[in-house]
Short mmCIF file of C-alpha atoms and ligand atoms in Angstrom, two decimals:
data_model
loop_
_atom_site.label_atom_id
_atom_site.label_comp_id
_atom_site.label_asym_id
_atom_site.label_seq_id
_atom_site.Cartn_x
_atom_site.Cartn_y
_atom_site.Cartn_z
CA UNK A 863 239.70 61.87 223.45
CA UNK A 864 237.16 59.14 222.81
CA UNK A 865 233.72 59.79 224.22
CA UNK A 866 232.59 56.26 223.49
CA UNK A 867 231.14 54.51 226.51
CA UNK A 868 233.09 51.59 227.87
CA UNK A 869 231.62 48.55 226.15
CA UNK A 870 231.52 44.92 227.18
CA UNK A 871 233.93 43.89 224.44
CA UNK A 872 237.23 45.37 225.52
CA UNK A 873 238.47 44.83 229.03
CA UNK A 874 239.02 47.83 231.26
CA UNK A 875 242.44 48.79 232.59
CA UNK A 876 243.04 51.30 235.35
CA UNK A 877 246.24 52.38 237.03
CA UNK A 878 247.73 55.41 238.76
CA UNK A 879 251.02 56.88 239.87
CA UNK A 880 251.84 59.25 242.69
CA UNK A 881 253.25 62.66 241.78
CA UNK A 882 255.81 62.59 244.55
CA UNK A 883 258.58 64.44 242.75
CA UNK A 884 260.88 62.11 240.96
CA UNK A 885 259.39 59.46 238.72
CA UNK A 886 261.95 56.71 238.59
CA UNK A 887 263.20 54.16 236.12
CA UNK A 888 261.44 51.64 238.39
CA UNK A 889 258.10 53.39 237.85
CA UNK A 890 258.73 53.48 234.12
CA UNK A 891 259.88 49.89 233.65
CA UNK A 892 257.52 48.40 236.23
CA UNK A 893 254.37 50.27 235.29
CA UNK A 894 254.28 53.14 232.79
CA UNK A 895 255.83 51.14 229.96
CA UNK A 896 253.01 48.61 230.30
CA UNK A 897 250.37 51.31 230.50
CA UNK A 898 251.51 52.45 227.07
CA UNK A 899 251.61 49.00 225.49
CA UNK A 900 248.16 48.04 226.77
CA UNK A 901 246.36 51.01 225.26
CA UNK A 902 245.69 49.45 221.86
CA UNK A 903 243.88 46.40 223.15
CA UNK A 904 241.99 47.67 226.19
CA UNK A 905 239.90 50.53 227.46
CA UNK A 906 242.53 52.24 229.56
CA UNK A 907 242.16 54.97 232.14
CA UNK A 908 245.09 56.37 234.05
CA UNK A 909 245.47 58.86 236.86
CA UNK A 910 247.96 60.96 238.75
CA UNK A 911 247.21 59.89 242.34
CA UNK A 912 247.64 63.25 244.03
CA UNK A 913 245.21 62.42 246.88
CA UNK A 914 247.47 59.54 247.86
CA UNK A 915 250.52 61.80 247.81
CA UNK A 916 249.53 63.88 250.86
CA UNK A 917 249.93 60.89 253.16
CA UNK A 918 253.42 62.34 253.43
CA UNK A 919 253.97 66.09 253.86
CA UNK A 920 254.15 68.11 250.66
CA UNK A 921 255.27 71.66 250.13
CA UNK A 922 252.25 73.24 248.34
CA UNK A 923 254.22 75.05 245.65
CA UNK A 924 256.44 72.10 244.85
CA UNK A 925 253.48 69.72 245.03
CA UNK A 926 251.48 71.74 242.47
CA UNK A 927 254.41 71.60 240.06
CA UNK A 928 254.99 67.89 240.69
CA UNK A 929 251.38 67.07 239.83
CA UNK A 930 251.62 68.92 236.53
CA UNK A 931 254.99 67.36 235.76
CA UNK A 932 253.70 63.87 236.49
CA UNK A 933 250.78 64.54 234.14
CA UNK A 934 253.12 65.82 231.40
CA UNK A 935 255.41 62.85 231.92
CA UNK A 936 252.60 60.37 231.32
CA UNK A 937 252.00 62.09 228.02
CA UNK A 938 255.71 62.04 227.24
CA UNK A 939 255.93 58.32 228.04
CA UNK A 940 253.37 57.71 225.32
CA UNK A 941 249.96 57.66 226.96
CA UNK A 942 247.67 58.77 224.16
CA UNK A 943 244.75 60.87 225.42
CA UNK A 944 242.69 59.82 222.39
CA UNK A 945 242.92 56.20 223.47
CA UNK A 946 243.34 56.44 227.23
CA UNK A 947 241.72 59.31 229.10
CA UNK A 948 244.02 60.27 231.94
CA UNK A 949 243.26 62.63 234.71
CA UNK A 950 244.23 64.01 238.08
CA UNK A 951 242.65 62.05 240.93
CA UNK A 952 241.70 65.07 243.08
CA UNK A 953 239.71 66.52 240.14
CA UNK A 954 237.28 63.61 240.26
CA UNK A 955 235.40 63.79 243.54
CA UNK A 956 233.94 60.28 243.29
CA UNK A 957 237.31 58.84 244.35
CA UNK A 958 237.28 60.40 247.81
CA UNK A 959 233.58 59.61 248.23
CA UNK A 960 233.85 55.94 247.37
CA UNK A 961 237.02 55.68 249.44
CA UNK A 962 235.06 56.75 252.52
CA UNK A 963 232.38 54.15 251.88
CA UNK A 964 234.95 51.41 251.25
CA UNK A 965 236.75 52.36 254.47
CA UNK A 966 233.66 51.12 256.24
CA UNK A 967 234.01 47.75 254.52
CA UNK A 968 237.72 47.38 255.21
CA UNK A 969 238.97 45.86 258.42
CA UNK A 970 241.55 47.40 260.73
CA UNK A 971 243.42 44.08 260.76
CA UNK A 972 243.60 43.99 256.96
CA UNK A 973 245.09 47.47 256.76
CA UNK A 974 247.54 46.69 259.58
CA UNK A 975 248.98 43.83 257.52
CA UNK A 976 249.92 46.00 254.54
CA UNK A 977 253.70 45.91 254.22
CA UNK A 978 253.78 49.32 252.56
CA UNK A 979 252.03 50.80 255.59
CA UNK A 980 254.53 49.13 257.90
CA UNK A 981 257.48 50.39 255.83
CA UNK A 982 256.17 53.91 255.42
CA UNK A 983 255.12 54.31 259.03
CA UNK A 984 258.65 53.34 260.03
CA UNK A 985 260.16 55.79 257.57
CA UNK A 986 257.86 58.65 258.59
CA UNK A 987 257.48 57.77 262.27
CA UNK A 988 256.72 61.41 263.11
CA UNK A 989 253.65 61.40 260.87
CA UNK A 990 251.81 58.08 260.95
CA UNK A 991 248.51 59.63 259.89
CA UNK A 992 245.15 57.96 259.30
CA UNK A 993 245.47 58.61 255.56
CA UNK A 994 248.64 56.53 255.42
CA UNK A 995 246.75 53.72 257.13
CA UNK A 996 243.61 53.85 254.95
CA UNK A 997 245.55 54.54 251.76
CA UNK A 998 244.63 51.10 250.28
CA UNK A 999 240.88 51.83 250.52
CA UNK A 1000 241.40 54.91 248.37
CA UNK A 1001 243.39 52.81 245.94
CA UNK A 1002 240.56 50.26 245.92
CA UNK A 1003 238.09 53.08 245.17
CA UNK A 1004 240.25 54.27 242.25
CA UNK A 1005 240.15 50.83 240.69
CA UNK A 1006 236.60 49.73 241.51
CA UNK A 1007 234.98 52.98 240.32
CA UNK A 1008 235.90 52.07 236.73
CA UNK A 1009 235.05 48.38 237.05
CA UNK A 1010 238.63 47.66 236.02
CA UNK A 1011 239.45 44.11 234.94
CA UNK A 1012 243.20 44.59 235.11
CA UNK A 1013 245.60 46.87 236.92
CA UNK A 1014 249.14 47.17 235.54
CA UNK A 1015 251.49 47.67 238.51
CA UNK A 1016 254.89 46.67 239.84
CA UNK A 1017 255.16 43.83 242.36
CA UNK A 1018 255.11 46.22 245.34
CA UNK A 1019 251.43 46.98 244.68
CA UNK A 1020 250.30 43.35 244.51
CA UNK A 1021 249.23 43.22 248.14
CA UNK A 1022 247.06 46.33 247.69
CA UNK A 1023 245.43 44.66 244.70
CA UNK A 1024 244.64 41.58 246.76
CA UNK A 1025 243.04 43.78 249.40
CA UNK A 1026 241.05 45.56 246.68
CA UNK A 1027 239.66 42.21 245.56
CA UNK A 1028 238.79 41.27 249.14
CA UNK A 1029 236.94 44.54 249.68
CA UNK A 1030 235.09 44.13 246.37
CA UNK A 1031 234.16 40.54 247.17
CA UNK A 1032 232.93 41.52 250.61
CA UNK A 1033 230.77 44.30 249.20
CA UNK A 1034 229.43 42.08 246.40
CA UNK A 1035 228.69 39.39 248.99
CA UNK A 1036 226.53 41.75 251.02
CA UNK A 1037 224.77 43.70 248.24
CA UNK A 1038 224.98 41.51 245.13
CA UNK A 1039 227.36 42.00 242.22
CA UNK A 1040 228.44 45.61 242.22
CA UNK A 1041 232.16 45.58 241.45
CA UNK A 1042 234.29 43.76 238.91
CA UNK A 1043 237.10 41.86 240.63
CA UNK A 1044 240.36 43.28 239.26
CA UNK A 1045 243.48 41.25 238.47
CA UNK A 1046 246.99 42.66 238.80
CA UNK A 1047 248.90 42.84 235.53
CA UNK A 1048 252.55 42.36 236.39
CA UNK A 1049 254.98 41.92 233.52
CA UNK A 1050 257.68 39.27 233.63
CA UNK A 1051 260.48 41.82 233.24
CA UNK A 1052 260.87 45.10 235.09
CA UNK A 1053 258.26 44.35 237.77
CA UNK A 1054 260.74 45.02 240.57
CA UNK A 1055 263.68 47.24 239.73
CA UNK A 1056 266.07 47.33 242.66
CA UNK A 1057 268.12 50.12 244.20
CA UNK A 1058 271.47 50.67 242.48
CA UNK A 1059 273.12 51.11 245.89
CA UNK A 1060 271.43 48.33 247.85
CA UNK A 1061 270.07 45.83 245.33
CA UNK A 1062 268.17 43.92 248.01
CA UNK A 1063 265.76 46.90 248.27
CA UNK A 1064 263.40 48.17 245.58
CA UNK A 1065 264.37 51.31 243.69
CA UNK A 1066 262.38 54.04 245.36
CA UNK A 1067 262.17 57.78 244.89
CA UNK A 1068 262.04 58.19 248.66
CA UNK A 1069 265.57 56.77 249.02
CA UNK A 1070 267.78 59.48 250.48
CA UNK A 1071 270.79 58.27 248.51
CA UNK A 1072 270.29 59.84 245.07
CA UNK A 1073 272.65 57.27 243.54
CA UNK A 1074 270.17 54.54 244.47
CA UNK A 1075 267.64 55.56 241.83
CA UNK A 1076 267.55 56.84 238.29
CA UNK A 1077 264.89 59.39 237.49
CA UNK A 1078 263.19 59.30 234.11
CA UNK A 1079 264.20 62.95 233.76
CA UNK A 1080 267.83 62.60 234.94
CA UNK A 1081 270.36 64.06 232.52
CA UNK A 1082 272.34 61.50 230.46
CA UNK A 1083 275.62 62.11 232.29
CA UNK A 1084 273.86 61.75 235.66
CA UNK A 1085 272.33 58.46 234.53
CA UNK A 1086 275.71 57.20 233.39
CA UNK A 1087 277.35 58.21 236.68
CA UNK A 1088 274.67 56.40 238.68
CA UNK A 1089 275.10 53.19 236.67
CA UNK A 1090 278.88 53.37 236.93
CA UNK A 1091 278.55 53.63 240.71
CA UNK A 1092 276.05 50.75 240.93
CA UNK A 1093 276.91 48.21 243.60
CA UNK A 1094 277.84 44.80 242.15
CA UNK A 1095 279.95 41.88 243.49
CA UNK A 1096 283.55 40.74 243.28
CA UNK A 1097 283.04 37.83 240.89
CA UNK A 1098 283.30 39.90 237.70
CA UNK A 1099 281.01 37.58 235.72
CA UNK A 1100 278.00 39.08 233.93
CA UNK A 1101 275.51 36.31 234.58
CA UNK A 1102 272.36 35.87 236.67
CA UNK A 1103 273.25 34.08 239.88
CA UNK A 1104 272.66 33.70 243.59
CA UNK A 1105 274.23 36.39 245.77
CA UNK A 1106 274.64 38.59 242.69
CA UNK A 1107 271.72 40.95 243.40
CA UNK A 1108 273.43 43.97 241.85
CA UNK A 1109 274.29 42.19 238.60
CA UNK A 1110 270.90 40.45 238.50
CA UNK A 1111 269.25 43.85 238.74
CA UNK A 1112 271.42 45.38 236.00
CA UNK A 1113 270.75 42.39 233.73
CA UNK A 1114 267.02 42.78 234.48
CA UNK A 1115 267.15 46.46 233.53
CA UNK A 1116 269.15 45.72 230.38
CA UNK A 1117 266.76 42.95 229.41
CA UNK A 1118 263.69 45.14 229.96
CA UNK A 1119 264.97 48.08 227.93
CA UNK A 1120 266.49 46.07 225.05
CA UNK A 1121 264.12 43.09 224.94
CA UNK A 1122 267.15 40.72 224.99
CA UNK A 1123 267.04 37.66 227.23
CA UNK A 1124 269.28 37.37 230.29
CA UNK A 1125 271.19 34.55 228.56
CA UNK A 1126 271.79 36.63 225.45
CA UNK A 1127 273.11 39.46 227.62
CA UNK A 1128 275.40 37.06 229.52
CA UNK A 1129 276.75 35.71 226.19
CA UNK A 1130 277.32 39.23 224.87
CA UNK A 1131 279.35 40.23 227.91
CA UNK A 1132 281.26 37.00 228.44
CA UNK A 1133 284.87 37.78 229.30
CA UNK A 1134 284.13 41.47 229.70
CA UNK A 1135 284.40 43.35 232.99
CA UNK A 1136 281.64 44.99 235.00
CA UNK A 1137 282.86 48.43 233.89
CA UNK A 1138 281.95 47.70 230.25
CA UNK A 1139 278.64 46.17 231.27
CA UNK A 1140 277.62 49.07 233.49
CA UNK A 1141 278.46 51.53 230.70
CA UNK A 1142 276.36 49.51 228.26
CA UNK A 1143 273.39 49.44 230.65
CA UNK A 1144 273.75 53.19 231.22
CA UNK A 1145 273.78 53.81 227.46
CA UNK A 1146 270.76 51.60 226.83
CA UNK A 1147 268.79 53.40 229.55
CA UNK A 1148 269.85 56.84 228.29
CA UNK A 1149 268.66 55.96 224.77
CA UNK A 1150 265.35 54.61 226.12
CA UNK A 1151 264.69 57.77 228.12
CA UNK A 1152 265.98 60.31 225.58
CA UNK A 1153 262.79 60.59 223.47
CA UNK A 1154 260.65 60.71 226.63
CA UNK A 1155 262.74 63.57 227.98
CA UNK A 1156 262.48 65.48 224.71
CA UNK A 1157 258.71 65.12 224.59
CA UNK A 1158 258.44 66.05 228.27
CA UNK A 1159 260.30 69.32 227.66
CA UNK A 1160 257.81 70.21 224.94
CA UNK A 1161 254.72 69.36 226.97
CA UNK A 1162 255.73 71.01 230.22
CA UNK A 1163 256.15 74.30 228.37
CA UNK A 1164 252.65 74.00 226.96
CA UNK A 1165 250.63 74.44 230.11
CA UNK A 1166 247.41 75.43 228.31
CA UNK A 1167 247.40 72.16 226.44
CA UNK A 1168 247.97 70.20 229.65
CA UNK A 1169 245.12 72.02 231.39
CA UNK A 1170 242.77 71.38 228.49
CA UNK A 1171 243.70 67.72 228.51
CA UNK A 1172 243.38 67.14 232.24
CA UNK A 1173 240.01 68.87 232.29
CA UNK A 1174 238.70 66.62 229.53
CA UNK A 1175 240.16 63.59 231.28
CA UNK A 1176 238.45 64.51 234.54
CA UNK A 1177 235.08 65.08 232.83
CA UNK A 1178 235.27 61.68 231.22
CA UNK A 1179 236.35 59.96 234.42
CA UNK A 1180 233.63 61.67 236.43
CA UNK A 1181 230.87 60.56 234.06
CA UNK A 1182 232.06 56.99 234.18
CA UNK A 1183 232.80 56.76 237.88
CA UNK A 1184 229.58 58.48 238.92
CA UNK A 1185 227.62 55.49 237.57
CA UNK A 1186 229.43 53.16 239.94
CA UNK A 1187 229.19 55.53 242.88
CA UNK A 1188 225.43 56.00 242.32
CA UNK A 1189 224.95 52.25 242.23
CA UNK A 1190 226.96 51.78 245.42
CA UNK A 1191 225.13 54.54 247.28
CA UNK A 1192 221.75 53.15 246.29
CA UNK A 1193 222.73 49.68 247.46
CA UNK A 1194 224.03 50.96 250.78
CA UNK A 1195 220.72 52.76 251.35
CA UNK A 1196 221.43 56.44 250.79
CA UNK A 1197 218.56 58.63 249.59
CA UNK A 1198 218.88 59.77 245.98
CA UNK A 1199 219.93 63.41 245.61
P1 TYM B 297 253.74 54.52 243.00
O1 TYM B 297 253.46 55.93 242.63
O2 TYM B 297 254.62 54.24 244.17
O3 TYM B 297 254.36 53.75 241.78
C1 TYM B 297 253.77 53.79 240.47
C2 TYM B 297 253.94 52.45 239.79
O4 TYM B 297 255.33 52.13 239.70
C3 TYM B 297 255.57 50.83 240.21
N1 TYM B 297 256.91 50.80 240.83
C4 TYM B 297 257.87 49.93 240.49
N2 TYM B 297 257.91 48.94 239.59
C5 TYM B 297 259.07 48.23 239.47
N3 TYM B 297 260.17 48.49 240.22
C6 TYM B 297 260.18 49.48 241.13
N4 TYM B 297 261.28 49.73 241.85
C7 TYM B 297 258.99 50.25 241.31
N5 TYM B 297 258.65 51.30 242.11
C8 TYM B 297 257.38 51.62 241.81
C9 TYM B 297 254.48 50.62 241.26
O5 TYM B 297 254.25 49.25 241.48
C10 TYM B 297 253.31 51.30 240.60
O6 TYM B 297 252.67 50.43 239.69
N6 TYM B 297 249.51 53.29 245.31
C11 TYM B 297 250.15 53.45 244.02
C12 TYM B 297 249.45 54.46 243.16
C13 TYM B 297 248.01 54.18 242.96
C14 TYM B 297 247.45 53.14 242.19
C15 TYM B 297 246.05 53.31 242.29
C16 TYM B 297 248.00 52.13 241.42
C17 TYM B 297 246.98 54.90 243.49
N7 TYM B 297 245.80 54.37 243.07
C18 TYM B 297 245.17 52.42 241.63
C19 TYM B 297 247.12 51.25 240.77
C20 TYM B 297 245.74 51.41 240.88
C21 TYM B 297 251.56 53.92 244.24
O7 TYM B 297 251.89 54.51 245.24
O8 TYM B 297 252.37 53.72 243.18
#
């Protein structure tokens, strides 16, 4: 793991993922894939956002395992700890501390407008807790602590990024330049993978219908079954088009995993039925995930290595983030320790 300080030359990238059980094909294609490809050209830092995850109830034993699995999966996806320190959010106390401060610079009205809050509070109407509401301030703290220039995310996180910029601008406006204003990095393909059962909704691990999502760790025959059951339309033409959400989504997935354009895919499957196309998408996804699954199985059985790595990651992240937190606390008027 590089101990070199973050320099002016390379831009800084930060992103995080929640360890809420299943990590989906949507997470991989919308975010993780980009995290991997950005590591050569930027200073990247990544985190498993376990503080965010308790905004919904977690079973402690399962949660502990999910955090470790999410960490191992990042490694398996190709995050290289030598290039991109990655850590577990709750191990770096500066996140919760800055989040509190930023809460005091975030307006009730702003948080009320967050569509993810509206969706999640509907879904978990028995537990609309304050953490769910202030979740975006913690996300802002994650990003601003590292002075990130860019944040690779799927489209669903764009609104949170905009709020992060607003909070940063507000703080900078009061106290002078303190935070870098981060930009979202959203790739042209894979930024919004839709549910396989209702392609007007995003693919989400919280969907109760297991056929709606593909998990990165699903077995090949499960993946194939899910693609074969994917909802399409009655036109039987493999081509991007209006009212063809299911096929558009499958073409999007195919294009993201193979690098082929939507037109090339349409030409390849001209005259062929949806059955053939779904099988081909299933196969392409299985082959994309196969090496990740193999690496995951190695890493998850090497707990000592994972512990060593996440400790180093947390030490690095703490050193870096403490500088920002110290600066913020001084500006706000806290006494030095
Ligand atoms: P999370 O854990 O829900 O998702 C992780 C990443 O996956 C992307 N994603 C998708 N992309 C395309 N299609 C989909 N169907 C799909 N579903 C999810 C998300 O956009 C995200 O990039 N709040 C964040 C975690 C977080 C974070 C941060 C992100 C905490 N702190 C700081 C960036 C920076 C979340 O819940 O993502």
